Amino acid sequence: MTQLKLHLLGSPVLRERCEEVHAIDDGIRKLVDEMYQTMHTAKGVGLAANQVGLTHRIAVVQVADEEPITLINPAIVEREGKVRDEEGCLSIPEIYADVERSQRVVVETTTLEGARERHDVSDYLARAVQHEIDHLDGILFLDRLSPLKRKMLLKKWKKLRKGETGYIKDVMPARSSR
Ligand code: CO
């Protein structure tokens, strides 16, 4: 089983806009498989390609008992409602904050068979989908907070990271996070 290495806040790849996938080949299928494995080991509910150092427009999402959703070149085609709830991120461990998201979205994505399909998702699953699509645009949940809140959490993050160097790490089983 291949575990991909996780990129943490500070790694420049997290700020890159990921590139459209033009062909679904064995390499892409293998990557998606490894992303699911890595996400499950980390006990996350979502993982984007740039979180494992790659700039493909691919993310995986799996919330509790719901069907997993593989996002390839995803596009949100419909949004409804606004809701605030707590979010975290596998790339910013131990940092959590309330983020406003659409309550329901319809996301269009390319399947591993190369077709386009739509998923109508709500609540926590919709939140995870929006969080992952943000990643593919180089956006982190911290960017969606007030400047004051962000500053406070970055201070906490620096304190937590004290003495640690490097922003690429092996995935360790952890508590639930995105
Ligand atoms: Co994240």
PDB file of C-alpha atoms and ligand atoms in Angstrom, residues 14 46-48 51 87-92 101 128 131-132 135 139-141 177-178, ligand 1:
ATOM      1  CA  LEU A  14      -0.718  24.352  -1.501  1.00  0.00           C
ATOM      2  CA  GLY A  46     -11.148  14.940   1.903  1.00  0.00           C
ATOM      3  CA  LEU A  47      -7.788  15.241   0.185  1.00  0.00           C
ATOM      4  CA  ALA A  48      -6.693  17.335  -2.793  1.00  0.00           C
ATOM      5  CA  GLN A  51      -1.884  18.283  -0.498  1.00  0.00           C
ATOM      6  CA  GLU A  87     -13.561  23.003   9.626  1.00  0.00           C
ATOM      7  CA  GLY A  88     -10.083  21.642   9.856  1.00  0.00           C
ATOM      8  CA  CYS A  89      -7.545  20.538   7.257  1.00  0.00           C
ATOM      9  CA  LEU A  90      -5.071  17.666   7.041  1.00  0.00           C
ATOM     10  CA  SER A  91      -2.477  20.240   5.910  1.00  0.00           C
ATOM     11  CA  ILE A  92      -3.031  22.395   9.025  1.00  0.00           C
ATOM     12  CA  ARG A 101     -20.086  27.680   3.103  1.00  0.00           C
ATOM     13  CA  ALA A 128     -16.082  18.935   2.288  1.00  0.00           C
ATOM     14  CA  HIS A 131     -13.167  22.841   0.956  1.00  0.00           C
ATOM     15  CA  GLU A 132     -11.468  20.473  -1.524  1.00  0.00           C
ATOM     16  CA  HIS A 135      -7.570  23.510  -2.365  1.00  0.00           C
ATOM     17  CA  ILE A 139      -7.182  28.458  -1.284  1.00  0.00           C
ATOM     18  CA  LEU A 140      -7.072  27.292   2.341  1.00  0.00           C
ATOM     19  CA  PHE A 141      -9.905  27.573   4.862  1.00  0.00           C
ATOM     20  CA  SER A 177      -9.968  16.280   9.808  1.00  0.00           C
ATOM     21  CA  ARG A 178     -10.034  17.515   6.249  1.00  0.00           C
TER      22      ARG A 178
HETATM   23 CO    CO B   1      -7.889  20.747   3.562  1.00  0.00          CO
END
